[in-house]
XYZ file of C-alpha atoms in Angstrom:
472
model
C -17.303 -66.159 2.833
C -19.784 -68.976 2.805
C -19.271 -70.156 -0.766
C -15.706 -69.344 -1.759
C -12.696 -69.257 0.606
C -10.738 -66.029 0.341
C -7.268 -67.503 0.553
C -6.207 -69.106 -2.736
C -3.422 -71.658 -2.511
C -0.575 -72.001 -4.969
C -1.886 -75.385 -6.040
C -5.271 -73.949 -6.976
C -3.626 -71.134 -8.887
C -1.506 -73.516 -10.912
C -4.405 -75.738 -11.920
C -7.958 -74.390 -11.977
C -7.128 -70.703 -12.307
C -4.529 -71.417 -14.998
C -7.181 -73.159 -17.059
C -9.435 -70.122 -16.780
C -6.504 -67.836 -17.527
C -5.813 -69.573 -20.811
C -9.346 -68.813 -21.911
C -8.981 -65.076 -21.355
C -5.366 -64.645 -22.396
C -3.874 -64.007 -18.950
C -0.120 -64.662 -19.109
C 1.670 -66.947 -16.658
C 3.607 -63.939 -15.355
C 0.436 -62.063 -14.510
C -1.008 -65.187 -12.931
C 2.004 -65.642 -10.699
C 1.687 -62.038 -9.582
C -1.943 -62.642 -8.743
C -1.571 -65.067 -5.864
C -3.265 -63.543 -2.819
C -1.105 -63.430 0.292
C -1.516 -61.638 3.595
C 0.427 -61.041 6.793
C -1.166 -62.890 9.700
C -1.698 -60.602 12.687
C -1.318 -62.249 16.084
C -2.812 -59.241 17.842
C -6.036 -59.697 15.887
C -6.186 -63.322 16.989
C -5.690 -62.096 20.571
C -8.614 -59.668 20.280
C -10.883 -62.453 19.038
C -9.824 -64.629 21.970
C -10.460 -61.868 24.512
C -14.208 -61.659 23.846
C -16.182 -63.228 26.706
C -19.467 -65.067 26.208
C -20.029 -64.932 29.957
C -19.794 -61.141 30.095
C -22.074 -60.820 27.066
C -24.627 -63.116 28.687
C -24.550 -61.073 31.875
C -25.112 -57.843 29.962
C -28.028 -59.328 28.030
C -29.613 -60.421 31.319
C -29.208 -56.936 32.780
C -30.891 -55.363 29.765
C -33.732 -57.908 29.880
C -34.258 -57.148 33.577
C -35.312 -53.579 32.760
C -38.670 -55.112 31.775
C -39.224 -53.025 28.672
C -36.916 -50.736 26.734
C -39.598 -49.343 24.438
C -38.719 -45.889 23.108
C -41.861 -44.442 24.724
C -41.391 -46.254 28.050
C -40.519 -44.838 31.476
C -37.424 -42.611 31.594
C -37.484 -41.764 35.336
C -37.447 -45.182 37.005
C -34.093 -46.565 38.116
C -35.141 -50.149 37.436
C -37.559 -50.199 34.508
C -37.803 -48.645 31.066
C -35.495 -47.205 28.460
C -34.245 -44.429 30.726
C -32.825 -46.901 33.221
C -31.331 -48.948 30.389
C -29.629 -45.890 28.879
C -28.151 -44.845 32.201
C -26.805 -48.344 32.826
C -25.158 -48.474 29.388
C -23.556 -45.092 30.030
C -22.266 -46.327 33.387
C -20.738 -49.398 31.725
C -18.903 -47.188 29.227
C -17.701 -45.031 32.136
C -16.336 -48.111 33.936
C -14.526 -49.188 30.772
C -13.098 -45.719 30.305
C -11.865 -45.603 33.899
C -9.937 -48.833 33.291
C -8.168 -47.420 30.225
C -7.234 -44.090 31.750
C -10.167 -42.137 30.354
C -9.699 -43.342 26.779
C -13.415 -43.087 25.968
C -15.279 -39.877 25.254
C -18.839 -40.676 26.352
C -21.626 -38.531 24.971
C -25.389 -38.486 24.553
C -26.373 -37.843 20.955
C -30.047 -37.002 21.064
C -32.999 -35.133 19.632
C -36.654 -34.611 20.445
C -39.016 -36.326 18.010
C -42.747 -35.661 17.641
C -45.519 -35.754 15.069
C -44.460 -39.146 13.763
C -46.778 -42.115 13.297
C -44.920 -44.138 15.933
C -43.778 -41.153 18.041
C -46.818 -38.841 18.039
C -45.915 -36.897 21.190
C -42.654 -35.107 21.921
C -40.140 -37.756 22.991
C -36.426 -37.430 23.591
C -34.575 -40.109 21.618
C -31.163 -40.592 23.215
C -28.164 -42.507 21.866
C -25.336 -43.434 24.235
C -22.074 -43.165 22.314
C -18.481 -43.851 23.388
C -15.643 -42.607 21.179
C -12.139 -44.077 21.384
C -10.093 -41.451 19.565
C -7.361 -42.529 17.204
C -3.766 -41.434 17.763
C -2.971 -40.080 14.317
C -6.386 -39.737 12.615
C -8.922 -38.932 15.346
C -11.629 -37.902 12.877
C -11.480 -41.139 10.850
C -14.225 -43.338 12.295
C -15.296 -46.951 12.277
C -18.552 -47.541 14.148
C -20.147 -50.555 15.824
C -23.808 -50.130 16.735
C -26.669 -51.961 18.387
C -30.148 -50.663 19.219
C -31.390 -50.357 22.778
C -35.164 -50.349 22.352
C -37.511 -53.337 22.403
C -41.151 -53.939 21.522
C -43.999 -56.470 21.661
C -46.679 -57.247 19.073
C -48.292 -53.790 19.073
C -45.595 -51.273 18.244
C -47.192 -48.571 20.429
C -47.430 -50.755 23.557
C -44.800 -49.243 25.840
C -45.965 -50.725 29.166
C -46.028 -54.514 28.648
C -42.967 -56.587 29.415
C -40.711 -56.636 26.350
C -37.470 -58.477 27.190
C -35.903 -57.942 23.757
C -33.187 -60.437 24.645
C -32.048 -61.126 21.105
C -33.663 -58.076 19.478
C -31.604 -56.327 20.458
C -29.995 -56.742 23.857
C -27.602 -59.114 22.089
C -26.339 -56.352 19.798
C -25.961 -53.791 22.595
C -24.141 -56.337 24.757
C -21.826 -56.968 21.812
C -21.090 -53.249 21.516
C -20.244 -52.983 25.230
C -18.033 -56.079 25.114
C -16.191 -54.813 22.040
C -15.493 -51.589 23.950
C -14.113 -53.578 26.893
C -11.685 -55.460 24.691
C -10.649 -52.808 22.156
C -10.143 -50.104 24.793
C -7.034 -52.041 25.872
C -5.400 -51.095 22.565
C -4.458 -47.882 20.796
C -5.399 -47.325 17.165
C -4.517 -44.883 14.407
C -8.150 -44.177 13.572
C -11.073 -43.822 15.982
C -13.489 -46.533 17.075
C -17.060 -45.545 17.978
C -19.323 -47.722 20.147
C -22.962 -46.703 19.689
C -26.066 -47.819 21.568
C -28.870 -46.370 19.444
C -32.494 -45.704 20.385
C -35.731 -45.436 18.477
C -35.058 -48.220 15.978
C -38.457 -49.886 16.272
C -40.228 -46.526 15.993
C -38.550 -45.487 12.738
C -34.730 -45.742 12.814
C -34.537 -42.405 14.626
C -31.384 -43.185 16.605
C -29.476 -43.922 13.417
C -30.782 -40.757 11.778
C -29.718 -38.675 14.780
C -26.199 -40.125 14.906
C -25.806 -39.786 11.139
C -26.681 -36.091 11.378
C -24.207 -35.696 14.246
C -21.458 -37.368 12.212
C -22.118 -35.050 9.286
C -22.204 -31.950 11.487
C -18.840 -32.848 13.055
C -17.298 -33.887 9.729
C -16.591 -37.440 10.847
C -14.804 -39.374 8.129
C -16.951 -42.474 8.576
C -15.410 -45.407 6.729
C -17.464 -48.214 8.259
C -20.690 -48.730 10.184
C -21.223 -52.252 11.512
C -24.839 -52.502 12.642
C -25.488 -55.485 14.904
C -29.162 -56.322 15.151
C -29.919 -59.804 16.495
C -26.643 -61.691 16.897
C -27.663 -64.354 19.406
C -30.212 -66.751 17.896
C -29.034 -70.041 16.380
C -32.364 -71.854 15.852
C -34.588 -70.523 13.089
C -38.306 -70.766 12.535
C -37.331 -72.971 9.580
C -36.154 -75.667 12.016
C -32.468 -75.148 11.291
C -30.048 -74.906 14.216
C -26.685 -73.483 13.146
C -24.008 -71.666 15.137
C -21.407 -71.589 12.356
C -22.774 -68.988 9.929
C -23.739 -65.324 9.920
C -25.079 -62.876 7.347
C -23.635 -59.565 6.200
C -26.177 -57.393 4.393
C -24.879 -54.621 2.146
C -26.482 -52.315 -0.388
C -25.216 -51.961 -3.938
C -25.182 -48.573 -5.617
C -25.634 -45.617 -3.300
C -29.114 -44.188 -2.987
C -27.539 -40.701 -3.342
C -26.020 -41.542 -6.716
C -26.562 -38.788 -9.293
C -27.773 -39.339 -12.859
C -24.278 -38.627 -14.172
C -22.717 -41.086 -11.745
C -25.298 -43.700 -12.753
C -24.492 -43.122 -16.417
C -20.771 -43.615 -15.752
C -21.472 -46.789 -13.774
C -23.550 -48.180 -16.615
C -20.471 -48.256 -18.846
C -17.763 -49.032 -16.272
C -19.502 -51.338 -13.789
C -19.627 -51.219 -10.027
C -23.176 -52.337 -9.240
C -21.759 -54.835 -6.726
C -18.733 -52.769 -5.675
C -20.045 -49.930 -3.575
C -18.044 -49.023 -0.479
C -20.619 -50.974 1.563
C -20.129 -54.089 -0.572
C -16.348 -53.922 -0.217
C -16.731 -53.317 3.510
C -18.765 -56.536 3.622
C -16.043 -58.373 1.695
C -13.469 -57.059 4.147
C -15.435 -58.409 7.119
C -15.853 -61.707 5.292
C -12.071 -62.083 4.973
C -11.713 -61.312 8.690
C -14.098 -64.170 9.460
C -12.090 -66.546 7.279
C -8.771 -65.605 8.842
C -9.485 -64.885 12.498
C -12.852 -66.247 13.677
C -12.870 -70.001 14.231
C -15.782 -72.024 12.893
C -17.617 -69.086 11.339
C -18.566 -68.642 7.690
C -20.201 -65.416 6.641
C -22.787 -65.097 3.907
C -22.559 -61.983 1.751
C -26.151 -60.954 1.112
C -26.439 -58.431 -1.715
C -29.372 -56.518 -0.303
C -29.719 -53.501 1.984
C -31.447 -55.643 4.602
C -33.882 -58.529 4.938
C -36.541 -58.506 2.203
C -38.675 -55.397 2.637
C -37.253 -54.692 6.112
C -34.780 -52.239 7.593
C -32.253 -51.530 10.333
C -30.161 -48.802 11.887
C -27.447 -48.957 9.223
C -29.868 -47.555 6.633
C -29.678 -43.895 7.742
C -25.897 -44.073 7.337
C -26.333 -45.572 3.866
C -28.809 -42.798 3.067
C -26.025 -40.279 3.757
C -23.556 -42.111 1.524
C -21.540 -43.836 4.266
C -20.303 -47.425 3.990
C -22.605 -49.372 6.313
C -23.632 -53.022 6.684
C -25.782 -55.194 8.904
C -24.246 -58.196 10.677
C -26.653 -60.746 12.116
C -27.643 -64.367 12.624
C -28.468 -66.541 9.628
C -31.663 -68.221 10.853
C -34.267 -65.947 12.415
C -37.082 -67.180 14.650
C -40.114 -64.969 14.046
C -42.029 -66.385 17.050
C -39.375 -64.624 19.158
C -39.487 -61.252 17.387
C -41.944 -58.454 18.168
C -44.229 -60.776 20.108
C -46.323 -60.521 23.255
C -45.130 -62.995 25.879
C -47.592 -65.891 25.690
C -48.163 -69.568 24.977
C -50.625 -70.154 22.167
C -51.538 -73.542 20.643
C -48.548 -75.015 22.423
C -46.153 -72.476 20.904
C -44.171 -70.178 23.181
C -43.892 -66.629 21.885
C -41.596 -63.845 23.001
C -38.000 -62.663 22.863
C -36.707 -64.138 26.121
C -33.149 -64.812 27.158
C -33.462 -68.568 26.840
C -33.585 -68.054 23.073
C -30.086 -66.507 23.056
C -26.874 -68.496 22.590
C -24.135 -66.555 24.385
C -21.278 -68.368 22.662
C -22.689 -67.491 19.263
C -23.216 -63.853 20.282
C -19.574 -63.822 21.409
C -18.465 -65.208 18.064
C -20.228 -62.446 16.135
C -18.972 -59.853 18.602
C -15.434 -61.118 17.974
C -16.013 -60.695 14.233
C -16.969 -57.067 14.854
C -14.104 -56.370 17.239
C -11.433 -57.790 14.942
C -12.893 -56.004 11.899
C -12.968 -52.683 13.762
C -9.418 -53.142 15.059
C -8.075 -54.101 11.646
C -9.627 -51.058 9.974
C -8.605 -48.676 12.770
C -4.975 -49.896 12.627
C -4.930 -49.937 8.835
C -4.500 -46.820 6.724
C -7.581 -45.063 5.415
C -8.973 -46.504 2.172
C -7.296 -44.888 -0.863
C -8.989 -41.796 -2.275
C -9.730 -40.790 -5.852
C -9.050 -44.231 -7.315
C -9.152 -44.148 -11.107
C -8.793 -46.789 -13.803
C -7.865 -46.824 -17.503
C -6.927 -49.317 -20.177
C -9.742 -49.555 -22.711
C -8.710 -51.204 -26.007
C -5.248 -52.085 -24.641
C -3.637 -55.191 -23.191
C -2.915 -53.539 -19.857
C -4.921 -52.083 -16.976
C -3.716 -48.920 -15.255
C -4.854 -47.733 -11.830
C -4.048 -44.519 -9.996
C -4.983 -42.950 -6.668
C -4.399 -39.874 -4.576
C -1.122 -39.542 -2.657
C -1.521 -39.949 1.111
C 0.253 -38.077 3.913
C -0.014 -41.138 6.177
C 3.555 -42.114 7.078
C 2.368 -45.565 8.197
C 1.623 -46.553 4.603
C 4.312 -48.752 3.079
C 2.509 -49.593 -0.133
C -0.671 -50.504 -1.906
C -2.217 -53.711 -3.181
C -4.199 -53.946 -6.387
C -6.975 -56.552 -6.384
C -8.929 -58.003 -9.267
C -11.500 -60.722 -9.863
C -13.755 -62.092 -12.581
C -16.898 -59.980 -12.788
C -19.133 -62.881 -11.761
C -17.097 -63.747 -8.634
C -18.233 -62.482 -5.224
C -14.781 -62.192 -3.625
C -11.402 -60.839 -4.748
C -9.315 -63.561 -6.428
C -5.994 -62.026 -7.443
C -3.719 -59.296 -6.148
C -0.424 -57.537 -6.761
C 1.490 -55.547 -4.166
C 3.088 -52.315 -5.328
C 5.213 -49.815 -3.438
C 4.329 -46.451 -1.972
C 3.327 -45.095 -5.353
C 0.270 -43.407 -6.794
C -0.163 -45.486 -9.939
C 0.517 -48.983 -11.213
C -0.014 -51.065 -14.338
C -1.131 -54.683 -14.629
C 0.499 -55.923 -17.815
C -1.580 -58.287 -19.945
C -4.558 -58.091 -17.584
C -7.370 -56.873 -19.846
C -9.670 -54.322 -18.224
C -12.779 -55.749 -19.914
C -12.603 -59.111 -18.157
C -12.275 -58.179 -14.478
C -13.270 -55.846 -11.699
C -10.437 -54.013 -9.929
C -9.720 -52.216 -6.688
C -6.931 -50.807 -4.519
C -6.145 -51.182 -0.797
C -3.568 -49.364 1.343
C -1.094 -51.334 3.513
C 0.648 -50.226 6.708
C 4.063 -51.182 8.093
C 2.658 -54.279 9.813
C 0.923 -55.522 6.696
C -2.596 -54.580 7.827
C -4.766 -53.465 4.914
C -7.634 -51.094 4.395
C -10.799 -52.234 2.636
C -10.516 -52.434 -1.155
C -11.696 -49.370 -3.079
C -13.359 -49.821 -6.467
C -12.466 -47.051 -8.943
C -14.681 -44.000 -9.302
C -17.470 -42.479 -7.236
C -19.300 -45.797 -6.993
C -16.590 -47.356 -4.831
C -15.325 -44.344 -2.893
C -15.250 -44.483 0.920
C -15.000 -40.693 1.035
C -18.235 -39.421 2.553
C -17.888 -36.095 0.746
C -19.392 -37.845 -2.262
C -22.722 -36.965 -0.674
C -22.364 -33.291 -1.607
C -22.319 -34.060 -5.340
C -25.672 -32.978 -6.784
């Protein structure tokens, strides 16, 4: 994370944290148990190193060369328009699948949209989706997405050249590259690579895939939406290739009045599944992606704006947006032109391939870690009011790969988890002399290799279980 490193050294624990502990009555025994440790995974380092900036750059160029990828553009041409772009993406997934022995299930998830402000006439909105099924939990999904379509200044102009190099050929190229690299491995859970359409016209591709996931009872535990991952020079004059933003919403929009009432007295406003997914990705950046700090932005998206992760959030899924830190608005949604000496338009020369590769690596490692890890614990509960101890419990799992669980806690004003305690393959644990009033808590599951799930905050507010959406 940008402000506070996740790994806490023994020296820091014995000095600064001890001082804070004295103020709140935390015993030295509890403090010693709270040192955060993790098992470094060489195979995650290898995945990060396998991402190619050159391949990503080539894919961005191919997408740009289709001229325009506007949702309403030509679907018949072999060289221009969104139809040609969709077919090329599908062919790339097919090539990848052929190299891994048919490991990808490639489908078109689509619907016909009409009567909308930005899609007035009947238009088929088609997502190209590749599914890499997990070995033991094929219906547990982590998803990486990018949106295919592009636009110029007038949102209904579907004939003018609209390169969309950064917005969002960069994200689609990242999705394809992640598929190339991750398809070389086998995972417990499934990884989904999604090239979505209709984003600029109203997030229709995300809505269509969300409905498909619900219909097929996908257990979606993460959606990583990549929208603009290649620009390093902002309109603010800042050039920076070392940071990225992770946007995540707080409380679920589907939260009921009763759930909101419970949250008011127990907390969790900054501990939704999406927020803890963002924290998980942040720790991946710290541990496995060289020279990259991620900024946790506590907002659904940019101020007053939206992206393709929102439909998944609307359904109650954990979903975040990963993107560049410094946007250049002269290169977004602009007609290609030079005006008053300023060059406008989203062309490929505004994309840094090395930076796009870095953010793609962040996605690939995060997806791999979650797909290898056990599912996030279910039905996490907490107790300990007016006592010296905090007790947590969770539902027993049938996953034989689980070797134990780790309880995390942090001061309520801290953005990242500070302390942890590993427990065995149990369904409850007690933190002695850790007062429930002073911290936020969560639980993660650990597999035999030491790879962890995201942390789950107790109660409905933190649950990764999508079935929360049926609570009315």
